[in-house]
Coordinates of C-alpha atoms in Angstrom, one line a residue:
M121 CA 305.8 77.9 182.4
K122 CA 305.4 79.8 185.7
A123 CA 302.4 82.3 186.8
S124 CA 302.7 85.8 186.4
P125 CA 302.5 87.6 189.3
G126 CA 298.8 89.3 188.7
T127 CA 297.7 85.8 187.8
R128 CA 294.8 84.7 190.2
L129 CA 293.8 81.2 190.7
R130 CA 290.8 79.2 193.0
V131 CA 291.7 76.3 194.5
G132 CA 290.3 73.7 196.9
A133 CA 291.0 70.6 199.1
I134 CA 288.7 68.0 200.4
D135 CA 289.5 66.0 202.8
V136 CA 288.1 62.6 204.4
G137 CA 288.6 61.7 207.0
S138 CA 287.8 59.4 209.6
N139 CA 286.3 62.0 212.4
A140 CA 285.2 64.3 209.8
I141 CA 285.3 66.1 206.2
R142 CA 286.9 68.8 205.5
F143 CA 286.8 71.4 202.8
L144 CA 289.1 74.6 202.1
A145 CA 289.0 76.7 199.3
R146 CA 291.7 79.6 198.4
E147 CA 292.0 82.5 196.2
V148 CA 295.6 82.5 195.3
A149 CA 298.0 85.2 193.4
G150 CA 301.1 84.4 190.6
D151 CA 303.1 85.2 194.2
G152 CA 302.2 82.7 196.3
T153 CA 300.2 85.1 198.6
H154 CA 296.4 83.7 199.1
R155 CA 292.9 84.9 200.7
E156 CA 290.4 82.6 201.8
L157 CA 287.2 81.5 200.6
E158 CA 285.7 78.9 202.8
S159 CA 286.5 76.8 205.5
E160 CA 284.3 74.1 207.0
R161 CA 284.3 71.1 208.7
L162 CA 280.9 68.4 208.1
A163 CA 280.7 66.2 211.7
V164 CA 280.4 62.8 209.5
R165 CA 282.6 60.2 211.7
L166 CA 283.3 57.2 209.0
G167 CA 285.5 55.9 211.4
G168 CA 282.5 54.9 213.5
D169 CA 281.9 52.0 211.6
V170 CA 284.9 51.2 209.9
F171 CA 286.9 50.5 213.1
T172 CA 284.7 47.7 214.7
R173 CA 284.0 44.4 213.5
S174 CA 282.1 44.7 210.9
R175 CA 284.7 46.9 208.9
A176 CA 282.2 48.3 206.5
F177 CA 280.2 51.4 206.5
T178 CA 276.6 51.5 207.4
R179 CA 274.0 52.7 204.7
E180 CA 273.2 55.6 207.1
T181 CA 276.9 56.5 207.5
M182 CA 277.4 55.8 203.6
D183 CA 274.6 57.8 202.8
A184 CA 275.7 61.1 205.3
G185 CA 279.0 60.8 203.8
V186 CA 278.0 61.0 200.4
A187 CA 275.5 64.1 201.6
A188 CA 278.2 65.8 202.5
L189 CA 280.4 65.8 199.8
G190 CA 277.1 66.5 197.8
R191 CA 277.1 69.8 199.6
I192 CA 280.5 70.5 199.1
R193 CA 280.2 70.3 195.3
R194 CA 277.3 72.5 195.1
R195 CA 279.8 75.2 197.2
I196 CA 283.0 74.3 194.5
D197 CA 280.5 75.2 191.8
D198 CA 279.3 78.2 194.0
L199 CA 282.9 79.5 194.3
E200 CA 283.7 79.2 190.5
I201 CA 286.5 76.5 191.1
V202 CA 287.9 74.4 188.7
N203 CA 291.0 73.1 190.0
Y204 CA 290.8 71.2 193.5
R205 CA 291.5 67.8 194.8
A206 CA 289.7 65.4 197.3
V207 CA 291.3 62.8 198.9
A208 CA 290.4 60.0 201.7
T209 CA 292.1 58.5 204.4
S210 CA 291.8 55.4 206.6
A211 CA 288.6 54.9 207.1
V212 CA 287.6 54.6 203.0
R213 CA 291.3 52.7 203.1
E214 CA 290.2 50.3 205.3
S215 CA 286.4 49.9 204.5
R216 CA 285.3 46.7 202.9
N217 CA 283.0 48.8 200.9
G218 CA 285.3 51.9 200.5
G219 CA 285.1 51.3 196.8
E220 CA 281.3 51.3 196.7
F221 CA 281.6 54.7 198.6
V222 CA 283.9 56.3 196.3
E223 CA 281.8 55.1 193.3
R224 CA 278.8 57.1 194.8
V225 CA 280.3 60.1 195.6
R226 CA 281.7 60.1 191.9
R227 CA 278.3 59.2 190.5
E228 CA 276.3 61.7 192.8
S229 CA 278.2 64.5 192.8
G230 CA 280.9 64.6 190.4
I231 CA 283.9 64.4 193.1
H232 CA 286.4 62.1 192.3
L233 CA 288.0 60.8 195.4
E234 CA 291.0 59.9 195.6
T235 CA 292.0 57.1 198.6
I236 CA 295.5 57.5 199.5
S237 CA 298.4 55.8 201.6
G238 CA 299.4 56.9 205.2
S239 CA 302.8 58.2 203.7
E240 CA 301.3 60.2 201.2
E241 CA 299.1 62.0 203.8
S242 CA 302.5 62.4 205.8
H243 CA 304.0 64.0 202.5
L244 CA 301.0 66.7 202.3
V245 CA 300.8 67.3 205.5
W246 CA 304.8 67.8 205.6
L247 CA 304.3 70.7 202.6
A248 CA 301.8 72.5 204.9
V249 CA 303.9 72.1 208.0
K250 CA 307.4 73.5 206.0
D251 CA 305.3 76.1 205.0
R252 CA 304.2 77.7 208.4
V253 CA 307.5 76.1 210.2
A254 CA 311.2 77.4 210.1
L255 CA 312.6 73.7 209.9
G256 CA 315.6 75.2 208.9
P257 CA 319.1 72.3 208.6
S258 CA 317.4 70.1 211.8
R259 CA 315.5 66.8 212.3
W260 CA 312.2 66.9 213.6
L261 CA 309.8 64.6 215.0
M262 CA 306.3 64.7 213.3
M263 CA 303.1 63.5 213.9
D264 CA 299.6 63.8 212.1
L265 CA 296.8 62.5 214.3
G266 CA 293.5 61.5 212.6
G267 CA 290.8 59.4 213.5
G268 CA 291.9 56.2 212.3
S269 CA 295.8 56.6 212.8
V270 CA 299.0 58.0 213.6
E271 CA 301.4 58.5 210.9
V272 CA 305.0 59.5 213.0
S273 CA 307.7 60.9 210.7
V274 CA 311.1 62.1 211.1
V275 CA 311.4 65.2 209.0
D276 CA 313.6 68.3 207.7
K277 CA 313.2 71.1 205.5
D278 CA 313.6 69.1 202.1
G279 CA 312.0 66.4 202.7
I280 CA 310.9 63.2 204.7
L281 CA 313.2 61.1 206.2
W282 CA 311.5 58.3 207.4
T283 CA 307.7 58.1 207.9
E284 CA 305.3 54.9 209.6
S285 CA 301.6 55.0 209.7
H286 CA 300.1 53.3 213.0
T287 CA 296.7 52.1 213.5
L288 CA 296.0 54.3 216.9
G289 CA 293.4 57.2 215.4
S290 CA 291.6 58.9 218.1
V291 CA 288.5 57.2 216.3
R292 CA 289.9 53.9 216.3
L293 CA 290.7 54.0 220.4
L294 CA 287.5 55.1 221.7
Q295 CA 285.8 52.1 219.7
A296 CA 288.4 49.9 221.2
F297 CA 287.5 51.4 224.5
E298 CA 284.2 52.4 224.5
A299 CA 283.0 49.8 227.3
E300 CA 285.5 51.4 229.8
E301 CA 285.0 54.9 229.0
E302 CA 282.9 55.9 232.1
S303 CA 286.0 53.8 233.8
K304 CA 288.4 55.2 236.5
D305 CA 290.9 52.9 234.8
Y306 CA 290.0 54.7 231.1
Q307 CA 293.2 57.0 230.8
E308 CA 295.1 54.1 232.4
L309 CA 294.2 51.6 229.7
L310 CA 294.7 54.1 227.2
E311 CA 298.2 54.2 228.2
R312 CA 299.0 51.1 228.3
Y313 CA 297.9 50.5 224.3
A314 CA 299.7 53.9 223.2
H315 CA 303.0 52.6 224.9
S316 CA 302.6 49.9 222.3
L317 CA 303.8 52.6 219.5
K318 CA 307.5 52.3 219.5
V319 CA 310.2 54.2 216.6
P320 CA 313.0 52.0 215.1
T321 CA 316.1 52.5 216.7
A322 CA 317.6 54.9 213.6
V323 CA 314.8 57.5 214.6
A324 CA 317.1 58.0 217.4
E325 CA 320.3 58.4 215.3
W326 CA 318.5 61.6 213.3
N327 CA 319.0 63.3 216.8
P328 CA 315.4 65.2 216.3
V329 CA 315.5 68.4 217.8
G330 CA 312.1 68.3 218.9
A331 CA 308.6 67.3 217.9
I332 CA 305.1 68.7 215.7
A333 CA 301.9 67.7 215.9
T334 CA 299.2 68.2 213.6
G335 CA 295.3 67.5 213.6
G336 CA 292.2 69.3 215.0
N337 CA 292.6 67.2 218.7
I338 CA 296.1 69.4 219.2
E339 CA 294.8 72.7 218.2
A340 CA 291.7 71.9 221.2
L341 CA 294.4 71.0 223.7
A342 CA 296.4 73.7 222.9
E343 CA 293.3 75.9 223.3
L344 CA 292.1 74.5 226.5
A345 CA 296.1 74.8 228.1
G346 CA 295.9 78.4 226.9
V347 CA 299.1 78.8 224.9
P348 CA 298.9 81.7 222.5
R349 CA 299.9 81.6 218.8
G350 CA 303.2 83.1 217.7
D351 CA 303.0 85.9 214.8
D352 CA 303.4 82.9 212.5
G353 CA 300.5 81.2 213.6
V354 CA 302.4 78.5 215.5
S355 CA 301.9 77.9 219.4
V356 CA 304.2 76.0 221.8
L357 CA 302.6 73.6 224.1
P358 CA 304.7 72.4 226.7
V359 CA 304.2 68.8 227.5
D360 CA 303.8 69.4 231.3
D361 CA 300.6 71.5 229.9
L362 CA 298.9 68.6 227.9
R363 CA 299.5 66.1 230.5
R364 CA 297.7 68.3 233.3
V365 CA 294.9 69.4 230.0
M366 CA 294.7 65.4 229.7
N367 CA 294.2 64.3 233.3
K368 CA 291.6 66.9 233.8
L369 CA 289.8 66.2 230.3
A370 CA 289.7 62.4 231.8
R371 CA 288.3 63.5 235.2
L372 CA 285.3 64.9 233.3
K373 CA 282.2 63.0 231.4
V374 CA 281.8 63.7 227.8
Q375 CA 278.5 65.7 228.4
E376 CA 280.8 67.9 231.0
R377 CA 283.7 68.5 228.2
V378 CA 280.9 70.1 226.1
K379 CA 279.2 72.2 228.4
K380 CA 282.1 73.4 230.9
L381 CA 284.7 73.7 228.2
G382 CA 282.9 74.7 225.0
L383 CA 284.3 71.2 222.9
R384 CA 282.1 70.0 220.3
E385 CA 280.6 66.4 220.8
D386 CA 282.6 64.8 218.2
R387 CA 285.4 66.4 219.5
A388 CA 284.9 65.8 223.3
D389 CA 284.5 62.1 223.3
V390 CA 287.7 61.5 221.0
I391 CA 290.4 64.4 222.8
V392 CA 291.4 62.0 225.7
P393 CA 292.5 59.1 223.4
A394 CA 294.0 61.5 221.2
A395 CA 296.2 63.2 224.1
V396 CA 297.7 59.9 225.5
V397 CA 299.0 59.1 221.6
Y398 CA 300.7 62.8 221.4
E399 CA 302.2 62.5 224.9
R400 CA 303.0 59.2 224.1
V401 CA 305.2 60.6 220.7
A402 CA 306.6 63.2 222.3
E403 CA 308.1 61.1 224.9
L404 CA 309.6 58.8 222.2
A405 CA 310.8 62.3 220.5
G406 CA 312.1 63.0 224.2
A407 CA 310.0 66.4 223.6
R408 CA 309.3 68.6 226.7
E409 CA 307.2 71.0 224.4
I410 CA 305.3 70.7 221.1
L411 CA 305.0 72.7 218.5
V412 CA 301.8 73.8 217.1
P413 CA 301.8 74.8 213.4
R414 CA 297.6 74.7 213.4
V415 CA 297.7 73.3 208.9
G416 CA 297.1 70.1 208.0
L417 CA 296.7 67.7 205.2
K418 CA 293.9 70.1 203.3
E419 CA 296.4 73.4 203.4
G420 CA 299.3 70.4 202.1
L421 CA 296.9 69.7 199.2
L422 CA 296.2 73.3 198.2
L423 CA 300.2 73.9 198.3
D424 CA 300.8 70.8 196.2
L425 CA 297.9 71.7 193.9
T426 CA 298.7 75.1 193.2
D427 CA 302.1 74.4 193.1
E428 CA 301.8 72.0 190.1
L429 CA 299.4 74.4 188.4
Q430 CA 301.5 77.5 188.7
N431 CA 304.7 76.0 187.5
R432 CA 304.7 72.4 186.5
S433 CA 308.1 72.2 185.3
A434 CA 309.3 73.2 189.1
H435 CA 306.7 70.9 191.0
A436 CA 308.1 68.3 189.1
D437 CA 311.5 68.7 190.0
R438 CA 310.4 68.8 193.8
R439 CA 308.6 65.4 194.0
D440 CA 311.8 64.7 192.1
R441 CA 313.5 65.6 194.8
E442 CA 311.6 64.1 197.5
I443 CA 311.4 61.3 195.8
R444 CA 315.1 60.3 195.9
A445 CA 315.4 61.7 199.4
A446 CA 313.0 59.0 200.6
A447 CA 314.7 56.2 198.6
V448 CA 318.1 56.9 199.7
S449 CA 316.9 57.1 203.1
V450 CA 315.4 53.5 203.2
G451 CA 318.1 52.5 201.3
R452 CA 320.5 53.7 203.9
R453 CA 318.4 51.5 206.4
F454 CA 319.3 48.7 204.6
H455 CA 323.3 49.4 204.4
F456 CA 322.3 49.6 200.4
D457 CA 325.3 50.3 198.2
E458 CA 324.9 54.0 197.7
A459 CA 327.2 55.1 195.3
H460 CA 326.2 52.1 192.7
A461 CA 322.2 52.8 193.5
Q462 CA 323.1 56.7 192.6
Q463 CA 325.0 55.3 189.4
V464 CA 322.4 52.9 188.2
A465 CA 319.6 55.8 188.3
L466 CA 322.1 58.4 186.7
L467 CA 322.1 56.1 183.8
S468 CA 318.4 54.9 184.3
L469 CA 316.9 58.3 184.0
A470 CA 319.4 58.7 181.0
L471 CA 317.9 56.0 179.3
F472 CA 314.2 57.4 179.8
D473 CA 314.5 60.7 179.0
Q474 CA 316.5 59.8 175.7
L475 CA 314.1 56.7 175.0
G476 CA 311.1 58.8 175.3
P477 CA 309.7 58.1 171.6
L478 CA 310.0 54.3 172.4
H479 CA 308.2 53.9 175.8
G480 CA 305.9 57.1 176.0
L481 CA 305.6 57.4 179.2
G482 CA 305.8 60.4 182.3
G483 CA 307.0 61.8 184.8
K484 CA 304.8 60.2 187.6
E485 CA 306.8 56.7 185.4
R486 CA 310.2 58.4 185.9
R487 CA 310.2 58.8 189.7
L488 CA 309.4 55.3 190.1
L489 CA 312.0 54.4 187.9
L490 CA 314.2 56.7 190.4
A491 CA 313.2 54.8 192.8
G492 CA 313.2 51.5 192.0
A493 CA 316.9 52.3 190.4
L494 CA 317.6 53.6 193.9
L495 CA 316.7 50.4 195.9
H496 CA 316.7 47.7 193.8
D497 CA 319.6 45.5 195.4
I498 CA 318.6 46.3 199.3
G499 CA 317.9 42.7 199.8
Q500 CA 321.1 42.3 199.7
Y501 CA 320.7 43.3 203.5
V502 CA 319.0 39.8 204.1
S503 CA 320.9 38.0 201.7
Y504 CA 322.9 38.3 198.0
R505 CA 320.9 34.8 197.2
R506 CA 317.6 35.7 195.7
H507 CA 318.0 39.7 196.7
H508 CA 316.0 40.8 193.7
K509 CA 312.8 39.3 195.6
H510 CA 314.2 40.1 198.6
S511 CA 314.1 43.7 197.8
M512 CA 310.7 43.2 196.3
Y513 CA 309.3 42.6 199.8
L514 CA 311.0 45.0 201.9
I515 CA 310.1 47.5 199.3
A516 CA 306.4 46.7 199.6
S517 CA 306.5 47.1 203.0
A518 CA 308.2 50.0 202.9
E519 CA 306.4 53.7 203.3
L520 CA 307.9 56.3 200.6
P521 CA 306.2 59.6 201.0
G522 CA 304.5 60.9 197.3
L523 CA 303.9 57.1 196.5
S524 CA 300.4 55.4 196.5
P525 CA 300.0 51.9 197.1
E526 CA 300.0 51.1 193.6
D527 CA 302.9 53.1 192.8
L528 CA 304.9 51.4 195.5
R529 CA 304.1 47.6 193.9
I530 CA 305.5 48.8 190.7
V531 CA 308.8 50.0 192.3
A532 CA 308.8 46.6 194.3
L533 CA 308.3 44.8 190.8
L534 CA 311.4 47.2 189.3
A535 CA 313.3 45.4 191.9
R536 CA 311.8 42.1 191.5
Y537 CA 312.6 42.2 187.5
H538 CA 316.0 43.8 187.8
R539 CA 318.0 40.7 187.3
R540 CA 316.7 36.8 186.5
A541 CA 313.6 35.6 185.7
E542 CA 311.7 38.6 183.0
P543 CA 307.5 39.4 184.0
R544 CA 304.9 36.6 184.0
D545 CA 301.5 36.6 184.4
A546 CA 301.8 33.6 187.3
H547 CA 304.3 35.7 189.6
P548 CA 303.0 37.2 192.8
G549 CA 302.7 41.0 192.7
Y550 CA 302.7 40.9 189.0
Q551 CA 299.9 39.2 188.8
E552 CA 297.6 41.3 190.5
M553 CA 298.6 44.1 188.0
G554 CA 296.3 45.7 185.3
A555 CA 297.1 45.4 181.5
A556 CA 298.4 49.4 182.7
G557 CA 300.3 48.9 186.0
R558 CA 302.4 45.2 183.5
E559 CA 303.1 47.5 180.4
V560 CA 304.5 50.4 182.7
V561 CA 306.8 47.6 185.0
R562 CA 307.5 45.5 181.4
K563 CA 308.9 49.0 180.0
L564 CA 310.9 50.2 183.3
A565 CA 312.2 47.1 184.2
A566 CA 313.9 46.8 180.6
L567 CA 315.6 50.2 180.7
L568 CA 316.6 49.3 184.8
R569 CA 318.2 45.9 183.8
V570 CA 319.7 47.7 180.7
A571 CA 321.5 50.4 183.6
D572 CA 322.4 47.9 185.9
A573 CA 324.0 46.2 183.6
L574 CA 325.9 49.1 182.8
D575 CA 327.3 49.1 186.1
R576 CA 328.4 45.3 187.0
E577 CA 331.5 45.7 188.7
H578 CA 330.1 48.6 190.7
L579 CA 332.7 51.0 190.0
A580 CA 330.6 54.0 187.7
R581 CA 333.3 53.2 184.7
V582 CA 330.6 54.4 182.2
A583 CA 330.6 58.4 182.6
S584 CA 327.7 59.1 180.2
I585 CA 325.4 57.6 177.8
T586 CA 323.7 58.6 174.4
A587 CA 320.7 56.7 172.7
K588 CA 320.2 57.0 169.2
I589 CA 316.7 55.1 167.9
G590 CA 317.1 53.8 164.7
D591 CA 314.8 51.3 162.8
D592 CA 315.8 48.6 164.1
A593 CA 318.1 49.2 166.9
V594 CA 319.0 51.3 169.7
T595 CA 322.6 52.2 170.0
L596 CA 324.1 53.3 173.0
R597 CA 327.5 55.3 172.9
M598 CA 328.9 55.1 176.1
Q599 CA 331.5 57.8 177.8
I600 CA 333.8 55.1 179.7
R601 CA 336.4 55.2 182.0
G602 CA 338.7 52.0 181.7
S603 CA 338.1 48.9 180.9
V604 CA 333.9 48.0 180.7
A605 CA 334.3 44.3 179.1
L606 CA 332.4 43.0 182.3
E607 CA 329.5 45.6 182.2
E608 CA 329.5 44.4 177.9
W609 CA 329.1 40.8 179.2
A610 CA 326.0 42.1 181.8
L611 CA 324.8 43.7 179.3
W612 CA 324.5 40.7 177.2
K613 CA 323.0 38.7 179.5
K614 CA 320.4 41.2 181.0
G615 CA 319.9 43.2 177.7
S616 CA 317.2 40.5 176.0
M617 CA 314.1 41.7 177.6
F618 CA 314.7 45.2 176.2
Q619 CA 314.6 43.9 172.8
K620 CA 311.7 41.6 173.6
V621 CA 310.0 44.9 175.1
Y622 CA 310.6 47.6 172.6
G623 CA 311.4 45.1 169.2
K624 CA 315.1 46.7 168.5
A625 CA 318.5 44.9 169.5
L626 CA 320.8 47.3 171.4
L627 CA 324.4 48.3 170.1
L628 CA 326.8 49.3 171.7
E629 CA 330.0 52.0 171.0
K630 CA 332.5 53.0 173.6
A631 CA 334.6 56.1 173.8
K632 CA 337.3 56.7 176.2
K633 CA 336.6 60.3 178.4
G634 CA 337.5 62.9 176.6
N635 CA 339.1 60.0 173.6
A636 CA 337.8 59.2 170.2
K637 CA 335.9 56.1 169.6
E638 CA 336.3 52.5 170.2
S639 CA 335.0 49.9 168.5

């Protein structure tokens, strides 16, 4: 249900990053306008421990992080915020005791901290950028640099076409070259290391029109370069000015950057590594200037949360469109049969929507089925033989914005089980799933196998399908174009999993499109 214009909603976002913990709270009206209630940045460098050989938080760092989030929790209560979302990025994601940290935060502050993937981080940042920058029909190279990683994406107004996370975060680079920080070769070492960051040739084919950068460091670099903010809050930073500021910073010791330039200490030491990465990505984009929209993950969190709370139906539709666009983008990278993929997706979702009383799953699982249906055959790029397994490996190593690592594993397994063997406890990938995840895989894979069988010839002969649930069987009434003999044979071979999972046989009824029912 859509919120009325007079409705006011208080929402909060917590970004547990590698260099700092950030909190943003807003009061949002039903028409989308908002006022800021609070914005806070707490200098807790979680990545300082994790991006070392120990790969774990020390007790001192963990205590500081938990205390900071306890403070934020008190502000949430003071501001009477009921709806908030808290996410953690690369430091917590990679820490050997990250799970312990998340549990302590939950136990001591009541905050449910969600560890998100690099692709989900990119998706949320894109939401914030799209809200600030008029992207238009063009493609852009977007870079979001944090303490532990840089997410590089090709985006347009409709979504993320490609994204990849690189372990070239500012804190990580600072840790790696700490011994060389006072060396005259420090900047050169950073630049050589950053040069290892590359993008696939497919990115050049999208022909990005420019570069967009987010993160506290690029905002500080724009300030140091003296570039103004436009009426929309966006700064345009020429790459030549970025390079000039970077060279100036590199000549100063950390304390000189603090005293002479007014930088915070936890910004002064990481800003040169950050500048090197920004310059490298701009070079890859062939950009002469960088747009700095001065928004990031926390703004994207608030936009996503507000959208979901104010208009759940529209929010679900948007997420569906984003997942579809991302999956098609991955599929095209592997030269998939797009028409077949779209047909299988169409039939899969029709089955899902009509068989809700049987499977009892929701919108999230529907999006996983959509992604699995679109990508089930991409393994044929490697080889037709065993392509279901190749599909699983390709999907598992892909980046699908908006999907968590657990979600991506489910999508990969759907592709694995769209043909041949049904799920077994000993299978890699499936073996590691919990009971709830296994049930989702079984239910969705059974639907996908039916949908794939009904396009066996890749000719879209089944125009539409209507499912009727009976006591002992599910009857599928198909509107068809021409003969579907091969599809019926394929369903006979692949439909047994449906009966095992749902306890009902499958019966077919055919009707030529526009004609009466056939036998």
